[in-house]
Amino acid sequence: MMAPSGVSMKSIVILISGRGSNMEAIVRAGAPGARVAAVISNRADAAGLAFAAKAGVSTDVVAHTDYAGRACFDAALQAAIDAHDPDLVVLAGFMRVLGADFVRHYEGRLLNIHPSLLPAFPGLHTHRRALAAGVRVHGATVHFVTPELDGGPVVIQAAVPVLPGDSEDSLAARVLAEEHRIYPQAVRWFVEERLTIVGGACVEVAGVRPACFALHLPPLDTE
Ligand code: GRF
């Protein structure tokens, strides 16, 4: 994809651990003025690597099992990422907790997607926990990464209803469809330099109608 003349292409590196459907959504959507320079996985068997290679994106594996501890792994991962001189690093189903030094190195240019409406349900098994909690609304959040797990400034969220009879799988599928919509959008906003972190906590999105930050749920109704 070409950048406007005189402007250099932004470089995006995406980290995955498995299926890679969010990475796929971002690669397919594209972002004018940017290119996905590399997809890096911590698992050699990550299914998403095949899609990336087929799409002509450079792939790499930095296996956490090859390193004695988190600091060594983080350093190796950072070296692999920085080889692509990234403007933006995107965690897309990357299932390793990253250390504070790593996170600080990419401060303001590291995004993550989490399958819940943060700050509800940080951590694992979000769909199971949402069902157990009996919430009516669930969803997904794209946020800047800070050293606090799933705690950084929110860029965009999408909400979905929790329906009677939902299983963990049916709820996960409804949320995932929204993830595929909001993550490419967040990446595009970043590339367009519309995102500003204000006061370390909130993200301002320049030139976007507030209604674009969330999915509208169906109107209230009675049967
Ligand atoms: C997504 O639900 C993401 O929010 C979570 O793990 C899942 C990864 O899916 N962190 P994929 O690898 O992007 O298909």
XYZ file of C-alpha atoms in Angstrom, residues 3-94:
92
model
C 1.754 6.279 1.517
C 1.014 9.830 0.367
C 4.085 11.146 -1.481
C 6.835 12.403 0.818
C 5.478 10.441 3.795
C 7.210 7.220 4.773
C 5.194 4.039 5.307
C 4.577 3.180 8.934
C 5.758 -0.239 10.028
C 3.480 -2.539 12.039
C 4.614 -5.733 13.793
C 1.910 -8.131 14.988
C 2.498 -10.718 17.725
C 0.390 -13.879 17.834
C 0.347 -17.183 19.701
C -2.267 -19.255 17.895
C -5.172 -18.951 15.480
C -4.356 -15.382 14.509
C -7.822 -14.345 13.361
C -7.381 -10.798 14.697
C -4.039 -10.530 12.883
C -5.789 -11.786 9.743
C -8.516 -9.148 10.104
C -5.875 -6.419 10.444
C -3.835 -7.657 7.469
C -6.961 -7.986 5.301
C -8.294 -4.549 6.282
C -4.963 -2.794 5.719
C -4.280 0.755 6.800
C -3.368 3.367 4.199
C 0.120 4.636 4.940
C 1.199 1.515 6.814
C 2.291 -2.010 6.122
C 2.440 -5.099 8.300
C 6.192 -5.657 8.292
C 6.156 -8.903 10.268
C 4.082 -11.389 12.209
C 5.963 -12.936 15.122
C 4.761 -15.889 17.178
C 6.027 -17.395 20.412
C 4.817 -20.783 19.152
C 6.093 -22.424 15.977
C 2.758 -24.220 15.544
C 0.638 -21.052 15.596
C -1.928 -21.500 12.832
C -1.853 -17.796 11.974
C 1.714 -18.030 10.661
C 0.493 -19.837 7.534
C -1.963 -17.057 6.667
C 0.713 -14.384 7.194
C 3.232 -16.189 4.986
C 0.615 -16.694 2.266
C -0.250 -12.997 2.468
C 3.410 -12.196 1.807
C 4.131 -10.963 5.318
C 7.484 -11.843 6.849
C 7.119 -14.321 9.735
C 9.333 -15.185 12.665
C 9.162 -17.427 15.736
C 10.660 -16.505 19.102
C 9.778 -19.511 21.257
C 9.442 -18.718 24.955
C 10.476 -22.309 25.667
C 13.954 -21.540 24.289
C 14.679 -19.022 27.047
C 15.502 -19.482 30.732
C 13.219 -16.746 31.999
C 10.916 -13.907 31.060
C 13.666 -11.264 30.898
C 15.678 -13.303 28.359
C 12.575 -14.063 26.298
C 11.453 -10.440 26.350
C 14.913 -9.299 25.201
C 14.965 -11.782 22.310
C 11.434 -10.829 21.305
C 12.297 -7.146 21.450
C 15.307 -7.704 19.182
C 13.155 -9.607 16.661
C 10.522 -6.859 16.693
C 12.979 -3.967 16.497
C 14.593 -5.500 13.408
C 11.480 -4.154 11.648
C 11.751 -0.670 13.153
C 8.064 -0.638 14.118
C 5.917 2.428 14.623
C 3.257 0.174 16.136
C 3.343 -3.238 17.818
C 0.028 -5.102 17.938
C -0.676 -7.927 20.387
C -3.270 -10.131 18.711
C -3.995 -13.150 20.856
C -0.412 -13.099 22.154
